[in-house]
Amino acid sequence: MVADLLVAVAAAGSAGVVYLAAAARVVKQYERGVLFRLGRVSGDVRTPGLNLIIPFVDRLQKVNLQIVTLPVPAQEGITRDNVTVRVDAVVYFRVVDAASALVKVEDYKFAVSQMAQTSLRSIIGKSDLDDLLSDREKLNQGLELMIDSPAVGWGIQVDRVEIKDVSLPDTMKRSMARQAEADRERRARIINADAELQASKKLAEAAQQMAETPTALQLRLLQTVMAVAAEKNSTLVLPIPVELLHFLERGGRPSPPDQDRDAAPGHTGGGPERHTDGTPPLPVTDTGGTPELPVTGTDGTPQVP
């Protein structure tokens, strides 16, 4: 009798252990459990810890509440300024309502992935190339809003969306490289010209000051000589004052020639003009008549009229 009782107790204990093993469910800290009883959601979401269900009647499905990192495949599109680009991104989201994530959408990860791809294509078509390269924060916010709007109804919250990389065609890369090089060259020339302008102003002020005080020019000359001599050079260069060069230039200049003498034909120096045979030219009358011959005496000497 006692043996039969012990056997019955052991059988009941074994049945209880089997029942507990079939009914016990452990929900982890980062999970929530949704209980389906005969296909319908029953009760509240099960919290972390040990939870018991009715075997063969209830089914407990666990949902992970951790942040999911979902990479978005690279999408090719045409920007608003007609440039073909390939853009990829990454989406960070998590489940905030476990029951809605299981009931309202078949596969919430796949749904978020497809929504991210379509939203990324839409963002590419609405943006310029410069915005994709320099103003990514604004595009990330717009992309996050586009994905989060339908995901809220699925019990999902999008925490952040980041555009990872923007791939450009090789021709566009070469064009942008030439543009950047030209811009850097322009800025370098502007800086150089500005430096030359400032230096010229300072030199003009220094020249004006030295012109008012000639001693300063001599002191500057001595400083230059000392700077050259400090290098232990065998050759010493002394600059010549510009005023001395101007004085030498004026002193060595030849006197202007007598243009009147050079213009007279047959002129050989001082004295009255003569013909090539040495005889003086005949005088010319002012009335337009014949020239007057000189009056000579019996001995051939000219007479004064």
PDB file of C-alpha atoms in Angstrom:
ATOM      1  CA  MET A   1       0.000   0.000   0.000  1.00  0.00           C
ATOM      2  CA  VAL A   2       2.769   2.370   0.938  1.00  0.00           C
ATOM      3  CA  ALA A   3       4.645   1.419  -2.173  1.00  0.00           C
ATOM      4  CA  ASP A   4       1.673   2.256  -4.342  1.00  0.00           C
ATOM      5  CA  LEU A   5       1.340   5.593  -2.594  1.00  0.00           C
ATOM      6  CA  LEU A   6       4.994   6.367  -3.175  1.00  0.00           C
ATOM      7  CA  VAL A   7       4.683   5.476  -6.811  1.00  0.00           C
ATOM      8  CA  ALA A   8       1.646   7.747  -7.167  1.00  0.00           C
ATOM      9  CA  VAL A   9       3.471  10.618  -5.470  1.00  0.00           C
ATOM     10  CA  ALA A  10       6.474  10.118  -7.699  1.00  0.00           C
ATOM     11  CA  ALA A  11       4.253  10.033 -10.767  1.00  0.00           C
ATOM     12  CA  ALA A  12       2.468  13.198  -9.658  1.00  0.00           C
ATOM     13  CA  GLY A  13       5.780  14.871  -8.965  1.00  0.00           C
ATOM     14  CA  SER A  14       7.103  13.877 -12.351  1.00  0.00           C
ATOM     15  CA  ALA A  15       3.947  15.169 -13.981  1.00  0.00           C
ATOM     16  CA  GLY A  16       4.296  18.437 -12.075  1.00  0.00           C
ATOM     17  CA  VAL A  17       7.913  18.802 -13.138  1.00  0.00           C
ATOM     18  CA  VAL A  18       6.965  18.116 -16.726  1.00  0.00           C
ATOM     19  CA  TYR A  19       4.126  20.634 -16.495  1.00  0.00           C
ATOM     20  CA  LEU A  20       6.383  23.277 -14.986  1.00  0.00           C
ATOM     21  CA  ALA A  21       8.995  22.640 -17.653  1.00  0.00           C
ATOM     22  CA  ALA A  22       6.363  23.067 -20.335  1.00  0.00           C
ATOM     23  CA  ALA A  23       4.717  26.091 -18.700  1.00  0.00           C
ATOM     24  CA  ALA A  24       7.742  28.031 -17.508  1.00  0.00           C
ATOM     25  CA  ARG A  25       9.119  30.777 -19.703  1.00  0.00           C
ATOM     26  CA  VAL A  26      12.007  33.084 -18.847  1.00  0.00           C
ATOM     27  CA  VAL A  27      11.971  36.609 -20.269  1.00  0.00           C
ATOM     28  CA  LYS A  28      15.338  38.406 -20.260  1.00  0.00           C
ATOM     29  CA  GLN A  29      15.898  41.955 -19.124  1.00  0.00           C
ATOM     30  CA  TYR A  30      16.117  43.392 -22.660  1.00  0.00           C
ATOM     31  CA  GLU A  31      13.035  41.472 -23.843  1.00  0.00           C
ATOM     32  CA  ARG A  32       9.290  41.667 -23.462  1.00  0.00           C
ATOM     33  CA  GLY A  33       6.879  38.769 -23.882  1.00  0.00           C
ATOM     34  CA  VAL A  34       3.578  38.891 -25.770  1.00  0.00           C
ATOM     35  CA  LEU A  35       1.157  36.129 -24.764  1.00  0.00           C
ATOM     36  CA  PHE A  36      -1.110  34.659 -27.421  1.00  0.00           C
ATOM     37  CA  ARG A  37      -3.917  32.508 -25.998  1.00  0.00           C
ATOM     38  CA  LEU A  38      -5.671  30.538 -28.662  1.00  0.00           C
ATOM     39  CA  GLY A  39      -4.362  33.048 -31.236  1.00  0.00           C
ATOM     40  CA  ARG A  40      -5.424  36.196 -29.407  1.00  0.00           C
ATOM     41  CA  VAL A  41      -3.272  38.632 -27.418  1.00  0.00           C
ATOM     42  CA  SER A  42      -4.029  37.960 -23.769  1.00  0.00           C
ATOM     43  CA  GLY A  43      -3.206  40.273 -20.927  1.00  0.00           C
ATOM     44  CA  ASP A  44      -0.406  42.747 -20.670  1.00  0.00           C
ATOM     45  CA  VAL A  45       3.079  42.371 -22.006  1.00  0.00           C
ATOM     46  CA  ARG A  46       5.058  39.993 -19.822  1.00  0.00           C
ATOM     47  CA  THR A  47       7.931  41.631 -17.951  1.00  0.00           C
ATOM     48  CA  PRO A  48      11.429  40.161 -17.476  1.00  0.00           C
ATOM     49  CA  GLY A  49      11.658  37.146 -15.169  1.00  0.00           C
ATOM     50  CA  LEU A  50       9.886  33.781 -14.829  1.00  0.00           C
ATOM     51  CA  ASN A  51       6.473  33.613 -16.469  1.00  0.00           C
ATOM     52  CA  LEU A  52       4.080  30.641 -16.514  1.00  0.00           C
ATOM     53  CA  ILE A  53       1.770  29.845 -19.377  1.00  0.00           C
ATOM     54  CA  ILE A  54      -0.756  27.146 -20.088  1.00  0.00           C
ATOM     55  CA  PRO A  55       0.905  24.493 -22.215  1.00  0.00           C
ATOM     56  CA  PHE A  56      -0.681  23.749 -25.584  1.00  0.00           C
ATOM     57  CA  VAL A  57      -3.012  26.756 -25.087  1.00  0.00           C
ATOM     58  CA  ASP A  58      -0.763  29.748 -24.676  1.00  0.00           C
ATOM     59  CA  ARG A  59       2.203  30.807 -26.802  1.00  0.00           C
ATOM     60  CA  LEU A  60       4.660  33.391 -25.492  1.00  0.00           C
ATOM     61  CA  GLN A  61       6.570  35.298 -28.146  1.00  0.00           C
ATOM     62  CA  LYS A  62       9.537  37.422 -27.082  1.00  0.00           C
ATOM     63  CA  VAL A  63      10.470  40.750 -28.620  1.00  0.00           C
ATOM     64  CA  ASN A  64      13.915  42.321 -28.332  1.00  0.00           C
ATOM     65  CA  LEU A  65      13.847  45.930 -27.126  1.00  0.00           C
ATOM     66  CA  GLN A  66      17.517  46.669 -27.827  1.00  0.00           C
ATOM     67  CA  ILE A  67      18.513  49.295 -30.397  1.00  0.00           C
ATOM     68  CA  VAL A  68      18.867  47.668 -33.787  1.00  0.00           C
ATOM     69  CA  THR A  69      21.559  48.868 -36.199  1.00  0.00           C
ATOM     70  CA  LEU A  70      20.197  48.432 -39.695  1.00  0.00           C
ATOM     71  CA  PRO A  71      22.484  49.221 -42.664  1.00  0.00           C
ATOM     72  CA  VAL A  72      20.696  50.622 -45.692  1.00  0.00           C
ATOM     73  CA  PRO A  73      22.077  49.359 -49.030  1.00  0.00           C
ATOM     74  CA  ALA A  74      23.580  51.954 -51.348  1.00  0.00           C
ATOM     75  CA  GLN A  75      20.925  53.660 -53.435  1.00  0.00           C
ATOM     76  CA  GLU A  76      21.695  55.260 -56.784  1.00  0.00           C
ATOM     77  CA  GLY A  77      19.800  58.376 -57.771  1.00  0.00           C
ATOM     78  CA  ILE A  78      19.973  61.717 -59.547  1.00  0.00           C
ATOM     79  CA  THR A  79      20.206  64.863 -57.479  1.00  0.00           C
ATOM     80  CA  ARG A  80      18.270  68.042 -58.138  1.00  0.00           C
ATOM     81  CA  ASP A  81      21.244  69.486 -60.057  1.00  0.00           C
ATOM     82  CA  ASN A  82      21.391  66.387 -62.343  1.00  0.00           C
ATOM     83  CA  VAL A  83      24.354  64.545 -60.802  1.00  0.00           C
ATOM     84  CA  THR A  84      24.277  60.756 -60.491  1.00  0.00           C
ATOM     85  CA  VAL A  85      25.342  59.606 -57.008  1.00  0.00           C
ATOM     86  CA  ARG A  86      25.264  56.479 -54.846  1.00  0.00           C
ATOM     87  CA  VAL A  87      24.371  57.022 -51.197  1.00  0.00           C
ATOM     88  CA  ASP A  88      24.234  54.522 -48.350  1.00  0.00           C
ATOM     89  CA  ALA A  89      23.057  55.069 -44.785  1.00  0.00           C
ATOM     90  CA  VAL A  90      22.464  53.381 -41.452  1.00  0.00           C
ATOM     91  CA  VAL A  91      19.321  53.436 -39.285  1.00  0.00           C
ATOM     92  CA  TYR A  92      19.177  53.044 -35.504  1.00  0.00           C
ATOM     93  CA  PHE A  93      15.760  52.050 -34.164  1.00  0.00           C
ATOM     94  CA  ARG A  94      14.160  50.107 -31.324  1.00  0.00           C
ATOM     95  CA  VAL A  95      10.807  48.579 -30.434  1.00  0.00           C
ATOM     96  CA  VAL A  96       8.761  50.531 -27.901  1.00  0.00           C
ATOM     97  CA  ASP A  97       5.480  48.566 -28.218  1.00  0.00           C
ATOM     98  CA  ALA A  98       6.082  44.832 -28.453  1.00  0.00           C
ATOM     99  CA  ALA A  99       2.449  43.923 -29.175  1.00  0.00           C
ATOM    100  CA  SER A 100       2.138  46.401 -32.075  1.00  0.00           C
ATOM    101  CA  ALA A 101       5.469  45.280 -33.533  1.00  0.00           C
ATOM    102  CA  LEU A 102       4.159  41.687 -33.688  1.00  0.00           C
ATOM    103  CA  VAL A 103       0.540  42.323 -34.635  1.00  0.00           C
ATOM    104  CA  LYS A 104       0.545  45.356 -36.936  1.00  0.00           C
ATOM    105  CA  VAL A 105       3.474  44.413 -39.198  1.00  0.00           C
ATOM    106  CA  GLU A 106       4.668  41.038 -40.389  1.00  0.00           C
ATOM    107  CA  ASP A 107       8.426  41.664 -40.169  1.00  0.00           C
ATOM    108  CA  TYR A 108       9.219  45.022 -38.649  1.00  0.00           C
ATOM    109  CA  LYS A 109      12.950  44.855 -39.497  1.00  0.00           C
ATOM    110  CA  PHE A 110      12.241  44.243 -43.171  1.00  0.00           C
ATOM    111  CA  ALA A 111       9.593  46.974 -43.151  1.00  0.00           C
ATOM    112  CA  VAL A 112      11.978  49.527 -41.667  1.00  0.00           C
ATOM    113  CA  SER A 113      14.661  48.550 -44.180  1.00  0.00           C
ATOM    114  CA  GLN A 114      12.352  49.068 -47.167  1.00  0.00           C
ATOM    115  CA  MET A 115      11.058  52.345 -45.778  1.00  0.00           C
ATOM    116  CA  ALA A 116      14.645  53.571 -45.281  1.00  0.00           C
ATOM    117  CA  GLN A 117      15.599  52.726 -48.878  1.00  0.00           C
ATOM    118  CA  THR A 118      12.629  54.528 -50.402  1.00  0.00           C
ATOM    119  CA  SER A 119      13.110  57.543 -48.130  1.00  0.00           C
ATOM    120  CA  LEU A 120      16.802  57.691 -49.042  1.00  0.00           C
ATOM    121  CA  ARG A 121      15.966  57.751 -52.753  1.00  0.00           C
ATOM    122  CA  SER A 122      13.460  60.530 -52.144  1.00  0.00           C
ATOM    123  CA  ILE A 123      16.031  62.569 -50.211  1.00  0.00           C
ATOM    124  CA  ILE A 124      18.580  62.185 -53.033  1.00  0.00           C
ATOM    125  CA  GLY A 125      16.113  63.501 -55.614  1.00  0.00           C
ATOM    126  CA  LYS A 126      15.197  66.525 -53.489  1.00  0.00           C
ATOM    127  CA  SER A 127      18.746  67.593 -52.581  1.00  0.00           C
ATOM    128  CA  ASP A 128      21.664  69.200 -54.387  1.00  0.00           C
ATOM    129  CA  LEU A 129      25.112  67.687 -54.529  1.00  0.00           C
ATOM    130  CA  ASP A 130      26.530  70.367 -52.239  1.00  0.00           C
ATOM    131  CA  ASP A 131      23.892  69.523 -49.617  1.00  0.00           C
ATOM    132  CA  LEU A 132      24.783  65.833 -49.744  1.00  0.00           C
ATOM    133  CA  LEU A 133      28.448  66.636 -49.216  1.00  0.00           C
ATOM    134  CA  SER A 134      28.339  69.482 -46.697  1.00  0.00           C
ATOM    135  CA  ASP A 135      24.879  69.688 -45.070  1.00  0.00           C
ATOM    136  CA  ARG A 136      24.361  66.091 -44.007  1.00  0.00           C
ATOM    137  CA  GLU A 137      22.957  66.924 -40.588  1.00  0.00           C
ATOM    138  CA  LYS A 138      19.898  68.541 -42.127  1.00  0.00           C
ATOM    139  CA  LEU A 139      19.425  65.625 -44.512  1.00  0.00           C
ATOM    140  CA  ASN A 140      19.750  63.156 -41.641  1.00  0.00           C
ATOM    141  CA  GLN A 141      16.980  64.923 -39.764  1.00  0.00           C
ATOM    142  CA  GLY A 142      14.720  64.914 -42.814  1.00  0.00           C
ATOM    143  CA  LEU A 143      15.421  61.243 -43.467  1.00  0.00           C
ATOM    144  CA  GLU A 144      14.736  60.366 -39.831  1.00  0.00           C
ATOM    145  CA  LEU A 145      11.388  62.161 -39.962  1.00  0.00           C
ATOM    146  CA  MET A 146      10.382  60.356 -43.165  1.00  0.00           C
ATOM    147  CA  ILE A 147      11.166  56.926 -41.676  1.00  0.00           C
ATOM    148  CA  ASP A 148       9.778  57.601 -38.209  1.00  0.00           C
ATOM    149  CA  SER A 149       6.357  58.785 -39.383  1.00  0.00           C
ATOM    150  CA  PRO A 150       5.024  55.383 -40.537  1.00  0.00           C
ATOM    151  CA  ALA A 151       7.129  53.435 -38.010  1.00  0.00           C
ATOM    152  CA  VAL A 152       5.321  54.983 -35.051  1.00  0.00           C
ATOM    153  CA  GLY A 153       2.190  53.000 -35.917  1.00  0.00           C
ATOM    154  CA  TRP A 154       4.230  49.792 -35.856  1.00  0.00           C
ATOM    155  CA  GLY A 155       5.410  50.363 -32.293  1.00  0.00           C
ATOM    156  CA  ILE A 156       8.908  51.328 -33.469  1.00  0.00           C
ATOM    157  CA  GLN A 157      10.899  54.440 -32.653  1.00  0.00           C
ATOM    158  CA  VAL A 158      13.687  55.607 -34.945  1.00  0.00           C
ATOM    159  CA  ASP A 159      16.485  57.052 -32.823  1.00  0.00           C
ATOM    160  CA  ARG A 160      18.896  58.236 -35.500  1.00  0.00           C
ATOM    161  CA  VAL A 161      19.637  58.040 -39.229  1.00  0.00           C
ATOM    162  CA  GLU A 162      23.102  58.715 -40.636  1.00  0.00           C
ATOM    163  CA  ILE A 163      24.256  59.028 -44.245  1.00  0.00           C
ATOM    164  CA  LYS A 164      27.515  57.098 -44.390  1.00  0.00           C
ATOM    165  CA  ASP A 165      29.028  57.664 -47.809  1.00  0.00           C
ATOM    166  CA  VAL A 166      28.318  59.524 -51.041  1.00  0.00           C
ATOM    167  CA  SER A 167      29.947  57.992 -54.120  1.00  0.00           C
ATOM    168  CA  LEU A 168      30.493  60.260 -57.125  1.00  0.00           C
ATOM    169  CA  PRO A 169      31.439  59.427 -60.725  1.00  0.00           C
ATOM    170  CA  ASP A 170      35.123  59.713 -61.632  1.00  0.00           C
ATOM    171  CA  THR A 171      34.498  62.633 -63.989  1.00  0.00           C
ATOM    172  CA  MET A 172      32.751  64.555 -61.226  1.00  0.00           C
ATOM    173  CA  LYS A 173      35.611  63.829 -58.821  1.00  0.00           C
ATOM    174  CA  ARG A 174      38.142  65.209 -61.311  1.00  0.00           C
ATOM    175  CA  SER A 175      36.007  68.308 -61.903  1.00  0.00           C
ATOM    176  CA  MET A 176      35.661  68.938 -58.171  1.00  0.00           C
ATOM    177  CA  ALA A 177      39.404  68.449 -57.708  1.00  0.00           C
ATOM    178  CA  ARG A 178      40.144  71.050 -60.396  1.00  0.00           C
ATOM    179  CA  GLN A 179      37.634  73.431 -58.830  1.00  0.00           C
ATOM    180  CA  ALA A 180      39.172  73.025 -55.389  1.00  0.00           C
ATOM    181  CA  GLU A 181      42.662  73.539 -56.787  1.00  0.00           C
ATOM    182  CA  ALA A 182      41.587  76.691 -58.613  1.00  0.00           C
ATOM    183  CA  ASP A 183      39.921  78.020 -55.467  1.00  0.00           C
ATOM    184  CA  ARG A 184      43.049  77.405 -53.400  1.00  0.00           C
ATOM    185  CA  GLU A 185      45.175  79.099 -56.057  1.00  0.00           C
ATOM    186  CA  ARG A 186      42.813  82.084 -56.038  1.00  0.00           C
ATOM    187  CA  ARG A 187      43.011  82.422 -52.271  1.00  0.00           C
ATOM    188  CA  ALA A 188      46.807  82.109 -52.366  1.00  0.00           C
ATOM    189  CA  ARG A 189      47.051  84.901 -54.930  1.00  0.00           C
ATOM    190  CA  ILE A 190      44.718  87.123 -52.930  1.00  0.00           C
ATOM    191  CA  ILE A 191      46.761  86.584 -49.781  1.00  0.00           C
ATOM    192  CA  ASN A 192      49.995  87.270 -51.666  1.00  0.00           C
ATOM    193  CA  ALA A 193      48.588  90.443 -53.217  1.00  0.00           C
ATOM    194  CA  ASP A 194      47.328  91.619 -49.837  1.00  0.00           C
ATOM    195  CA  ALA A 195      50.759  91.022 -48.334  1.00  0.00           C
ATOM    196  CA  GLU A 196      52.412  92.955 -51.172  1.00  0.00           C
ATOM    197  CA  LEU A 197      49.994  95.841 -50.650  1.00  0.00           C
ATOM    198  CA  GLN A 198      50.680  96.011 -46.931  1.00  0.00           C
ATOM    199  CA  ALA A 199      54.427  95.753 -47.503  1.00  0.00           C
ATOM    200  CA  SER A 200      54.354  98.524 -50.109  1.00  0.00           C
ATOM    201  CA  LYS A 201      52.466 100.799 -47.695  1.00  0.00           C
ATOM    202  CA  LYS A 202      55.012 100.167 -44.969  1.00  0.00           C
ATOM    203  CA  LEU A 203      57.911 100.741 -47.370  1.00  0.00           C
ATOM    204  CA  ALA A 204      56.342 103.981 -48.547  1.00  0.00           C
ATOM    205  CA  GLU A 205      56.028 105.168 -44.951  1.00  0.00           C
ATOM    206  CA  ALA A 206      59.627 104.160 -44.270  1.00  0.00           C
ATOM    207  CA  ALA A 207      60.857 105.966 -47.399  1.00  0.00           C
ATOM    208  CA  GLN A 208      58.981 109.114 -46.409  1.00  0.00           C
ATOM    209  CA  GLN A 209      60.442 108.981 -42.915  1.00  0.00           C
ATOM    210  CA  MET A 210      63.968 108.476 -44.250  1.00  0.00           C
ATOM    211  CA  ALA A 211      63.477 111.353 -46.704  1.00  0.00           C
ATOM    212  CA  GLU A 212      62.629 113.651 -43.806  1.00  0.00           C
ATOM    213  CA  THR A 213      65.567 112.332 -41.771  1.00  0.00           C
ATOM    214  CA  PRO A 214      68.565 111.496 -44.030  1.00  0.00           C
ATOM    215  CA  THR A 215      70.515 110.228 -41.018  1.00  0.00           C
ATOM    216  CA  ALA A 216      68.123 107.303 -40.769  1.00  0.00           C
ATOM    217  CA  LEU A 217      69.142 106.175 -44.260  1.00  0.00           C
ATOM    218  CA  GLN A 218      72.802 106.214 -43.239  1.00  0.00           C
ATOM    219  CA  LEU A 219      72.004 104.215 -40.115  1.00  0.00           C
ATOM    220  CA  ARG A 220      70.098 101.708 -42.174  1.00  0.00           C
ATOM    221  CA  LEU A 221      73.063 101.415 -44.528  1.00  0.00           C
ATOM    222  CA  LEU A 222      75.385 100.749 -41.597  1.00  0.00           C
ATOM    223  CA  GLN A 223      73.013  98.095 -40.263  1.00  0.00           C
ATOM    224  CA  THR A 224      73.004  96.385 -43.654  1.00  0.00           C
ATOM    225  CA  VAL A 225      76.814  96.421 -43.757  1.00  0.00           C
ATOM    226  CA  MET A 226      76.957  94.941 -40.254  1.00  0.00           C
ATOM    227  CA  ALA A 227      74.474  92.221 -41.208  1.00  0.00           C
ATOM    228  CA  VAL A 228      76.531  91.282 -44.273  1.00  0.00           C
ATOM    229  CA  ALA A 229      79.810  91.368 -42.342  1.00  0.00           C
ATOM    230  CA  ALA A 230      78.388  89.130 -39.595  1.00  0.00           C
ATOM    231  CA  GLU A 231      78.152  86.231 -42.054  1.00  0.00           C
ATOM    232  CA  LYS A 232      82.000  86.152 -42.393  1.00  0.00           C
ATOM    233  CA  ASN A 233      81.878  86.759 -46.118  1.00  0.00           C
ATOM    234  CA  SER A 234      85.041  87.592 -48.018  1.00  0.00           C
ATOM    235  CA  THR A 235      83.176  90.042 -50.248  1.00  0.00           C
ATOM    236  CA  LEU A 236      81.647  93.208 -48.863  1.00  0.00           C
ATOM    237  CA  VAL A 237      79.016  94.954 -50.972  1.00  0.00           C
ATOM    238  CA  LEU A 238      78.549  98.691 -50.461  1.00  0.00           C
ATOM    239  CA  PRO A 239      75.560 100.314 -52.162  1.00  0.00           C
ATOM    240  CA  ILE A 240      76.156 103.552 -54.071  1.00  0.00           C
ATOM    241  CA  PRO A 241      73.753 106.410 -53.268  1.00  0.00           C
ATOM    242  CA  VAL A 242      71.259 107.128 -56.001  1.00  0.00           C
ATOM    243  CA  GLU A 243      72.005 110.877 -55.801  1.00  0.00           C
ATOM    244  CA  LEU A 244      75.621 110.224 -56.797  1.00  0.00           C
ATOM    245  CA  LEU A 245      74.511 108.292 -59.843  1.00  0.00           C
ATOM    246  CA  HIS A 246      72.219 111.129 -60.915  1.00  0.00           C
ATOM    247  CA  PHE A 247      75.061 113.645 -60.493  1.00  0.00           C
ATOM    248  CA  LEU A 248      77.427 111.556 -62.609  1.00  0.00           C
ATOM    249  CA  GLU A 249      74.756 111.140 -65.263  1.00  0.00           C
ATOM    250  CA  ARG A 250      74.228 114.916 -65.547  1.00  0.00           C
ATOM    251  CA  GLY A 251      77.982 115.617 -65.573  1.00  0.00           C
ATOM    252  CA  GLY A 252      78.814 113.174 -68.375  1.00  0.00           C
ATOM    253  CA  ARG A 253      76.033 114.276 -70.718  1.00  0.00           C
ATOM    254  CA  PRO A 254      77.434 116.037 -73.970  1.00  0.00           C
ATOM    255  CA  SER A 255      76.436 119.632 -74.824  1.00  0.00           C
ATOM    256  CA  PRO A 256      73.804 120.033 -77.546  1.00  0.00           C
ATOM    257  CA  PRO A 257      75.294 120.764 -81.059  1.00  0.00           C
ATOM    258  CA  ASP A 258      74.791 124.063 -82.924  1.00  0.00           C
ATOM    259  CA  GLN A 259      71.961 123.220 -85.254  1.00  0.00           C
ATOM    260  CA  ASP A 260      72.279 126.501 -87.227  1.00  0.00           C
ATOM    261  CA  ARG A 261      75.872 125.817 -88.082  1.00  0.00           C
ATOM    262  CA  ASP A 262      75.215 122.236 -89.038  1.00  0.00           C
ATOM    263  CA  ALA A 263      72.322 123.261 -91.259  1.00  0.00           C
ATOM    264  CA  ALA A 264      74.410 125.769 -93.408  1.00  0.00           C
ATOM    265  CA  PRO A 265      75.900 124.097 -96.531  1.00  0.00           C
ATOM    266  CA  GLY A 266      79.625 124.570 -97.121  1.00  0.00           C
ATOM    267  CA  HIS A 267      80.186 125.910 -93.589  1.00  0.00           C
ATOM    268  CA  THR A 268      83.668 125.117 -92.327  1.00  0.00           C
ATOM    269  CA  GLY A 269      83.805 126.984 -89.044  1.00  0.00           C
ATOM    270  CA  GLY A 270      83.704 130.622 -87.909  1.00  0.00           C
ATOM    271  CA  GLY A 271      83.573 133.623 -90.304  1.00  0.00           C
ATOM    272  CA  PRO A 272      81.249 134.567 -93.147  1.00  0.00           C
ATOM    273  CA  GLU A 273      79.763 131.971 -95.380  1.00  0.00           C
ATOM    274  CA  ARG A 274      81.571 131.236 -98.701  1.00  0.00           C
ATOM    275  CA  HIS A 275      81.113 129.108-101.788  1.00  0.00           C
ATOM    276  CA  THR A 276      82.991 125.907-102.283  1.00  0.00           C
ATOM    277  CA  ASP A 277      85.612 127.758-104.362  1.00  0.00           C
ATOM    278  CA  GLY A 278      86.213 130.270-101.530  1.00  0.00           C
ATOM    279  CA  THR A 279      84.461 133.292-103.067  1.00  0.00           C
ATOM    280  CA  PRO A 280      81.762 135.054-101.049  1.00  0.00           C
ATOM    281  CA  PRO A 281      78.154 134.801-102.258  1.00  0.00           C
ATOM    282  CA  LEU A 282      76.538 137.693-104.051  1.00  0.00           C
ATOM    283  CA  PRO A 283      74.255 139.934-101.965  1.00  0.00           C
ATOM    284  CA  VAL A 284      70.559 139.602-102.565  1.00  0.00           C
ATOM    285  CA  THR A 285      68.385 142.709-102.946  1.00  0.00           C
ATOM    286  CA  ASP A 286      65.106 143.019-101.083  1.00  0.00           C
ATOM    287  CA  THR A 287      63.220 144.471-104.136  1.00  0.00           C
ATOM    288  CA  GLY A 288      63.497 141.331-106.161  1.00  0.00           C
ATOM    289  CA  GLY A 289      65.836 142.970-108.820  1.00  0.00           C
ATOM    290  CA  THR A 290      69.280 141.985-109.964  1.00  0.00           C
ATOM    291  CA  PRO A 291      72.000 141.722-107.380  1.00  0.00           C
ATOM    292  CA  GLU A 292      74.199 144.785-106.857  1.00  0.00           C
ATOM    293  CA  LEU A 293      77.872 144.285-107.812  1.00  0.00           C
ATOM    294  CA  PRO A 294      80.508 145.714-105.515  1.00  0.00           C
ATOM    295  CA  VAL A 295      82.156 148.974-106.691  1.00  0.00           C
ATOM    296  CA  THR A 296      85.910 148.738-107.063  1.00  0.00           C
ATOM    297  CA  GLY A 297      88.559 151.304-107.649  1.00  0.00           C
ATOM    298  CA  THR A 298      91.274 151.454-110.292  1.00  0.00           C
ATOM    299  CA  ASP A 299      93.534 149.364-108.133  1.00  0.00           C
ATOM    300  CA  GLY A 300      90.844 146.658-107.609  1.00  0.00           C
ATOM    301  CA  THR A 301      89.951 147.537-103.989  1.00  0.00           C
ATOM    302  CA  PRO A 302      86.253 147.674-103.135  1.00  0.00           C
ATOM    303  CA  GLN A 303      84.715 151.123-102.649  1.00  0.00           C
ATOM    304  CA  VAL A 304      82.158 151.916-100.039  1.00  0.00           C
ATOM    305  CA  PRO A 305      79.087 153.521-101.604  1.00  0.00           C
TER     306      PRO A 305
END
